[in-house]
Amino acid sequence: MKKSGKKDRREDIQEAAIEVIARKGYFQSTVKQIAEEAGVSAGTVYNYFEDKQDIIFKTFSSELEDRKKVYEAVFGKDISLFGQIRMVLDRHFSKAAKQEQLMKVIIQEKSKPGLRLGRKLNECYEEGILEVANLVEEYLEEDQIRECDPTVVASAMFGAVESVMWYGLLRDPETRVEIFDQAPDALANFFWKGMKKQTK
Amino acid sequence: MKKSGKKDRREDIQEAAIEVIARKGYFQSTVKQIAEEAGVSAGTVYNYFEDKQDIIFKTFSSELEDRKKVYEAVFGKDISLFGQIRMVLDRHFSKAAKQEQLMKVIIQEKSKPGLRLGRKLNECYEEGILEVANLVEEYLEEDQIRECDPTVVASAMFGAVESVMWYGLLRDPETRVEIFDQAPDALANFFWKGMKKQTK
Amino acid sequence: MKKSGKKDRREDIQEAAIEVIARKGYFQSTVKQIAEEAGVSAGTVYNYFEDKQDIIFKTFSSELEDRKKVYEAVFGKDISLFGQIRMVLDRHFSKAAKQEQLMKVIIQEKSKPGLRLGRKLNECYEEGILEVANLVEEYLEEDQIRECDPTVVASAMFGAVESVMWYGLLRDPETRVEIFDQAPDALANFFWKGMKKQTK
Amino acid sequence: MKKSGKKDRREDIQEAAIEVIARKGYFQSTVKQIAEEAGVSAGTVYNYFEDKQDIIFKTFSSELEDRKKVYEAVFGKDISLFGQIRMVLDRHFSKAAKQEQLMKVIIQEKSKPGLRLGRKLNECYEEGILEVANLVEEYLEEDQIRECDPTVVASAMFGAVESVMWYGLLRDPETRVEIFDQAPDALANFFWKGMKKQTK
DNA sequence: AATGAATGAGAGTTCATTCAT
DNA sequence: GATGAATGAACTCTCATTCAT
């Protein structure tokens, strides 16, 4: 099941890995299955990756770096908190829509203990939560939002996003598109209303 | 090497399994490790359980049934939506505080494809979301909350709760207690403010 | 090809390993072959040994300790140098006669770099050489033997013994017995005459 | 990454092989490592050699032929036995001083069963022993040396030489030079005194 | 001649599961 | 019921060798 076009082997294998792992989970996917999906032999995989973990670890690493940059860019903008949340969610869901399988894997394999992979994901997750918590704290100090523990709120938001995304990923394509379309606005409103100071 | 008072072997093994799997994940835990932790031999495990999956599958099944009943009881009460959410979260977090390891396992092993275990958990999750979505819909029809997609909102709430719980589980015991203490109120408020109709 | 009697599995496997490795060399022997020779399955081997190296490493370790004790006992005796050499060689060859395969392996696998095994053997060898060198030095100081570099002489003696042993191991049983029978005396004389002070 | 003046690829690879194998042993050296050390690609190796064994097999064969000639020349000379031994050892050690790595490999890989390589070396060894044994026998018949089994004595001499050489190869360069310098004389004396008839 | 990506047989090792004691 | 030694299928990973370029 070779992918067409001009991509190199390395990418073929990474894509195949994501495909297979999204379907069966990391530990129940074998290198052989991934190789087959990529249209190469098992040995070839090891010409491009250190070991099994490395196949997706590298994908994740670069993917997560990319995202971090996107989000940091948004958080640096001089717009309202609501605007920032809205924008981040927008980019998040529209990117996810093009990487369904990868999103599945990320959600599934997060917080696996004793796995470079899981640890890395957890780390990024925590970093993201902290980042958002800092943002919330700023606004809290400016008295724009009601009293709350910023890390708890940030954690709640992350979880909410992930959950909605997972919910969408399990639906048929049309429903998914619908959900992903309305999710950014719905969630941004939900979050913003949920934490803003009651205007009288 | 547990040796509690009067519990039977079956429970010893289940508890040991939870302990070990919480630490290392399902696929990286061996039957031997679980048996050791339970103070029995590997062979004995198979006198009580069909296979490896079965060890925790049964724990989860009964645990999930229990919870379902608790929640349904709350949702049947004739109190405000906020009150209901508050009460469910209260019970959820206070129960979780006593079952940290089990919660860890449930969160970690959720949505593992190709595993009776993961499928069961996913199923329960979806059921829960539907249940809450129905509740939200009721209130939506009564015009008490702003327009929204109930399943998306319900899904967001589930995710938020799980995420805060995970966040707490990774902290040291004191911090965890603090987080679990304030979480029900904080989240209930967050959710309620987030979806209720703006009472000018 | 199970060994008879009352020995336990551990010993069966070690003996099988020595048998196979004597025949084909360490790197060209597979765990499966060893298991087969021992009459067990490959998996069983790992119930008794950490890994492939461990199978013979443990045999060697205890064997070498044994020998060290034997030799040290002889070197502690208050008899002539010639007598000591003679006695050590006697014990060495008569022990070797009962452990042909083990001797083969020890000689073959000595000084394999990058192998716990080879390093251990080399170490013992060097220790032995030093021990003998010290002995030679003593006699040198007493002016009983001609001027020489004791470590070179000791090294030469060790090599000579090993070589004669190897020569014997490659012969048919009868020839071997003959060689091993006369070797201690022949070598002791050769060494002693080789280094003693010319009497007048 | 060798790059000597005018030698051809074939020799580059052989030298690289010696270098690598001396360091890690035959079975733990890979063709790729050898190729890298030689500054060529793995594929190129197979333009010059049949297979992995062949790389050093050819080196050894020619090297051993060379030596044989040298020794036979000496043994043909009409000088005393002591003189012959002395001369052979002289040439042996001085040649070895210039080919440390090759000597290491020869000593390490000797008597590997199931390897063209090992068998060839063993064969040469045995031939050499026989040659010397014949020589000894001659002198024995002439009544110049004491009664002994010539092959045993020859075997002992070979082993002694190899052992001293190995001992030197493991030392630092200066010590090695010292050892190699005095070894021929020391060993020749040792051997000669060891076997000659006691001249009252 | 030279390359080095691709191969695939086969190695060591793990571990859920069985079963004689 | 309890045991834990034995099993063997399956996995990850290595590497000599090939061959299209």
Short mmCIF file of N, CA and C in Angstrom, two decimals, chain D residues 115-179:
data_model
loop_
_atom_site.label_atom_id
_atom_site.label_comp_id
_atom_site.label_asym_id
_atom_site.label_seq_id
_atom_site.Cartn_x
_atom_site.Cartn_y
_atom_site.Cartn_z
N LEU D 115 34.91 -22.34 10.70
CA LEU D 115 35.26 -21.09 10.06
C LEU D 115 36.49 -21.39 9.23
N ARG D 116 36.37 -21.27 7.93
CA ARG D 116 37.52 -21.50 7.05
C ARG D 116 38.77 -20.95 7.69
N LEU D 117 38.59 -19.73 8.15
CA LEU D 117 39.62 -18.98 8.81
C LEU D 117 40.34 -19.74 9.91
N GLY D 118 39.54 -20.15 10.86
CA GLY D 118 40.10 -20.82 12.02
C GLY D 118 40.77 -22.12 11.63
N ARG D 119 40.11 -22.82 10.73
CA ARG D 119 40.67 -24.11 10.32
C ARG D 119 42.02 -23.92 9.65
N LYS D 120 42.08 -22.93 8.78
CA LYS D 120 43.33 -22.64 8.08
C LYS D 120 44.46 -22.36 9.08
N LEU D 121 44.15 -21.54 10.05
CA LEU D 121 45.17 -21.17 11.04
C LEU D 121 45.63 -22.39 11.83
N ASN D 122 44.66 -23.16 12.23
CA ASN D 122 44.99 -24.37 12.98
C ASN D 122 45.92 -25.27 12.18
N GLU D 123 45.55 -25.41 10.95
CA GLU D 123 46.32 -26.24 10.01
C GLU D 123 47.77 -25.77 9.97
N CYS D 124 47.93 -24.48 9.76
CA CYS D 124 49.29 -23.93 9.68
C CYS D 124 50.04 -24.19 10.97
N TYR D 125 49.34 -23.97 12.05
CA TYR D 125 49.92 -24.21 13.35
C TYR D 125 50.45 -25.63 13.44
N GLU D 126 49.61 -26.54 13.06
CA GLU D 126 49.99 -27.95 13.16
C GLU D 126 51.17 -28.27 12.25
N GLU D 127 51.10 -27.70 11.08
CA GLU D 127 52.22 -27.90 10.14
C GLU D 127 53.52 -27.42 10.76
N GLY D 128 53.42 -26.22 11.33
CA GLY D 128 54.61 -25.64 11.95
C GLY D 128 55.13 -26.52 13.06
N ILE D 129 54.24 -26.99 13.86
CA ILE D 129 54.64 -27.85 14.96
C ILE D 129 55.36 -29.10 14.43
N LEU D 130 54.76 -29.66 13.39
CA LEU D 130 55.36 -30.87 12.82
C LEU D 130 56.77 -30.60 12.32
N GLU D 131 56.89 -29.50 11.63
CA GLU D 131 58.18 -29.10 11.08
C GLU D 131 59.23 -29.05 12.19
N VAL D 132 58.86 -28.33 13.23
CA VAL D 132 59.81 -28.19 14.34
C VAL D 132 60.05 -29.54 15.01
N ALA D 133 58.99 -30.29 15.13
CA ALA D 133 59.13 -31.60 15.76
C ALA D 133 60.15 -32.44 14.99
N ASN D 134 60.07 -32.37 13.68
CA ASN D 134 61.03 -33.12 12.86
C ASN D 134 62.45 -32.69 13.14
N LEU D 135 62.60 -31.39 13.22
CA LEU D 135 63.90 -30.84 13.51
C LEU D 135 64.43 -31.37 14.85
N VAL D 136 63.54 -31.30 15.84
CA VAL D 136 63.92 -31.77 17.17
C VAL D 136 64.31 -33.24 17.10
N GLU D 137 63.53 -33.96 16.36
CA GLU D 137 63.80 -35.39 16.26
C GLU D 137 65.20 -35.66 15.72
N GLU D 138 65.55 -34.92 14.71
CA GLU D 138 66.90 -35.07 14.15
C GLU D 138 67.96 -34.97 15.23
N TYR D 139 67.84 -33.89 15.97
CA TYR D 139 68.84 -33.64 17.01
C TYR D 139 68.76 -34.69 18.11
N LEU D 140 67.56 -35.17 18.30
CA LEU D 140 67.37 -36.21 19.29
C LEU D 140 68.17 -37.45 18.88
N GLU D 141 68.04 -37.74 17.60
CA GLU D 141 68.76 -38.92 17.09
C GLU D 141 70.28 -38.73 17.19
N GLU D 142 70.65 -37.49 17.04
CA GLU D 142 72.08 -37.22 17.15
C GLU D 142 72.52 -37.17 18.61
N ASP D 143 71.55 -37.39 19.47
CA ASP D 143 71.87 -37.48 20.89
C ASP D 143 72.31 -36.16 21.52
N GLN D 144 71.92 -35.09 20.88
CA GLN D 144 72.30 -33.79 21.43
C GLN D 144 71.32 -33.29 22.48
N ILE D 145 70.12 -33.83 22.45
CA ILE D 145 69.14 -33.35 23.42
C ILE D 145 68.54 -34.52 24.18
N ARG D 146 67.98 -34.18 25.35
CA ARG D 146 67.51 -35.26 26.19
C ARG D 146 66.23 -35.88 25.64
N GLU D 147 65.97 -37.00 26.15
CA GLU D 147 64.81 -37.75 25.67
C GLU D 147 63.53 -36.95 25.86
N CYS D 148 62.74 -36.91 24.85
CA CYS D 148 61.45 -36.21 24.97
C CYS D 148 60.57 -36.55 23.79
N ASP D 149 59.28 -36.21 23.92
CA ASP D 149 58.37 -36.37 22.77
C ASP D 149 58.49 -35.12 21.92
N PRO D 150 59.07 -35.24 20.74
CA PRO D 150 59.33 -34.03 19.94
C PRO D 150 58.08 -33.19 19.66
N THR D 151 56.96 -33.84 19.40
CA THR D 151 55.78 -33.01 19.09
C THR D 151 55.32 -32.24 20.32
N VAL D 152 55.43 -32.87 21.46
CA VAL D 152 55.04 -32.16 22.67
C VAL D 152 55.95 -30.95 22.89
N VAL D 153 57.23 -31.20 22.74
CA VAL D 153 58.17 -30.09 22.90
C VAL D 153 57.91 -29.00 21.87
N ALA D 154 57.71 -29.41 20.65
CA ALA D 154 57.45 -28.42 19.60
C ALA D 154 56.19 -27.63 19.92
N SER D 155 55.18 -28.36 20.34
CA SER D 155 53.91 -27.71 20.66
C SER D 155 54.10 -26.72 21.80
N ALA D 156 54.86 -27.14 22.79
CA ALA D 156 55.11 -26.25 23.93
C ALA D 156 55.82 -24.99 23.47
N MET D 157 56.78 -25.15 22.58
CA MET D 157 57.52 -23.99 22.12
C MET D 157 56.59 -23.02 21.38
N PHE D 158 55.80 -23.55 20.50
CA PHE D 158 54.86 -22.68 19.78
C PHE D 158 53.95 -21.92 20.74
N GLY D 159 53.42 -22.64 21.70
CA GLY D 159 52.52 -21.99 22.65
C GLY D 159 53.22 -20.93 23.46
N ALA D 160 54.46 -21.22 23.85
CA ALA D 160 55.20 -20.26 24.64
C ALA D 160 55.41 -18.97 23.84
N VAL D 161 55.78 -19.15 22.60
CA VAL D 161 56.02 -17.97 21.76
C VAL D 161 54.74 -17.15 21.62
N GLU D 162 53.67 -17.82 21.31
CA GLU D 162 52.40 -17.11 21.12
C GLU D 162 52.00 -16.38 22.38
N SER D 163 52.19 -17.03 23.49
CA SER D 163 51.76 -16.45 24.75
C SER D 163 52.56 -15.20 25.09
N VAL D 164 53.86 -15.27 24.90
CA VAL D 164 54.70 -14.11 25.18
C VAL D 164 54.32 -12.97 24.23
N MET D 165 54.05 -13.36 23.02
CA MET D 165 53.65 -12.34 22.04
C MET D 165 52.34 -11.67 22.47
N TRP D 166 51.40 -12.45 22.84
CA TRP D 166 50.11 -11.92 23.29
C TRP D 166 50.30 -11.03 24.52
N TYR D 167 51.14 -11.50 25.40
CA TYR D 167 51.42 -10.74 26.60
C TYR D 167 51.97 -9.36 26.22
N GLY D 168 52.85 -9.35 25.25
CA GLY D 168 53.42 -8.09 24.80
C GLY D 168 52.38 -7.21 24.10
N LEU D 169 51.53 -7.85 23.31
CA LEU D 169 50.55 -7.07 22.54
C LEU D 169 49.57 -6.33 23.43
N LEU D 170 49.39 -6.84 24.64
CA LEU D 170 48.45 -6.20 25.54
C LEU D 170 49.09 -5.08 26.36
N ARG D 171 50.41 -4.95 26.26
CA ARG D 171 51.08 -3.90 27.03
C ARG D 171 51.14 -2.60 26.24
N ASP D 172 51.55 -1.57 26.91
CA ASP D 172 51.74 -0.29 26.21
C ASP D 172 52.94 -0.41 25.28
N PRO D 173 53.01 0.42 24.26
CA PRO D 173 54.04 0.31 23.21
C PRO D 173 55.47 0.17 23.74
N GLU D 174 55.83 0.98 24.71
CA GLU D 174 57.23 0.89 25.17
C GLU D 174 57.51 -0.48 25.79
N THR D 175 56.67 -0.88 26.69
CA THR D 175 56.85 -2.19 27.31
C THR D 175 56.89 -3.28 26.24
N ARG D 176 55.99 -3.12 25.27
CA ARG D 176 55.95 -4.13 24.22
C ARG D 176 57.29 -4.23 23.51
N VAL D 177 57.84 -3.10 23.13
CA VAL D 177 59.11 -3.11 22.42
C VAL D 177 60.17 -3.83 23.25
N GLU D 178 60.20 -3.48 24.53
CA GLU D 178 61.15 -4.11 25.42
C GLU D 178 60.99 -5.64 25.41
N ILE D 179 59.75 -6.04 25.59
CA ILE D 179 59.49 -7.48 25.64
C ILE D 179 59.88 -8.15 24.33
#
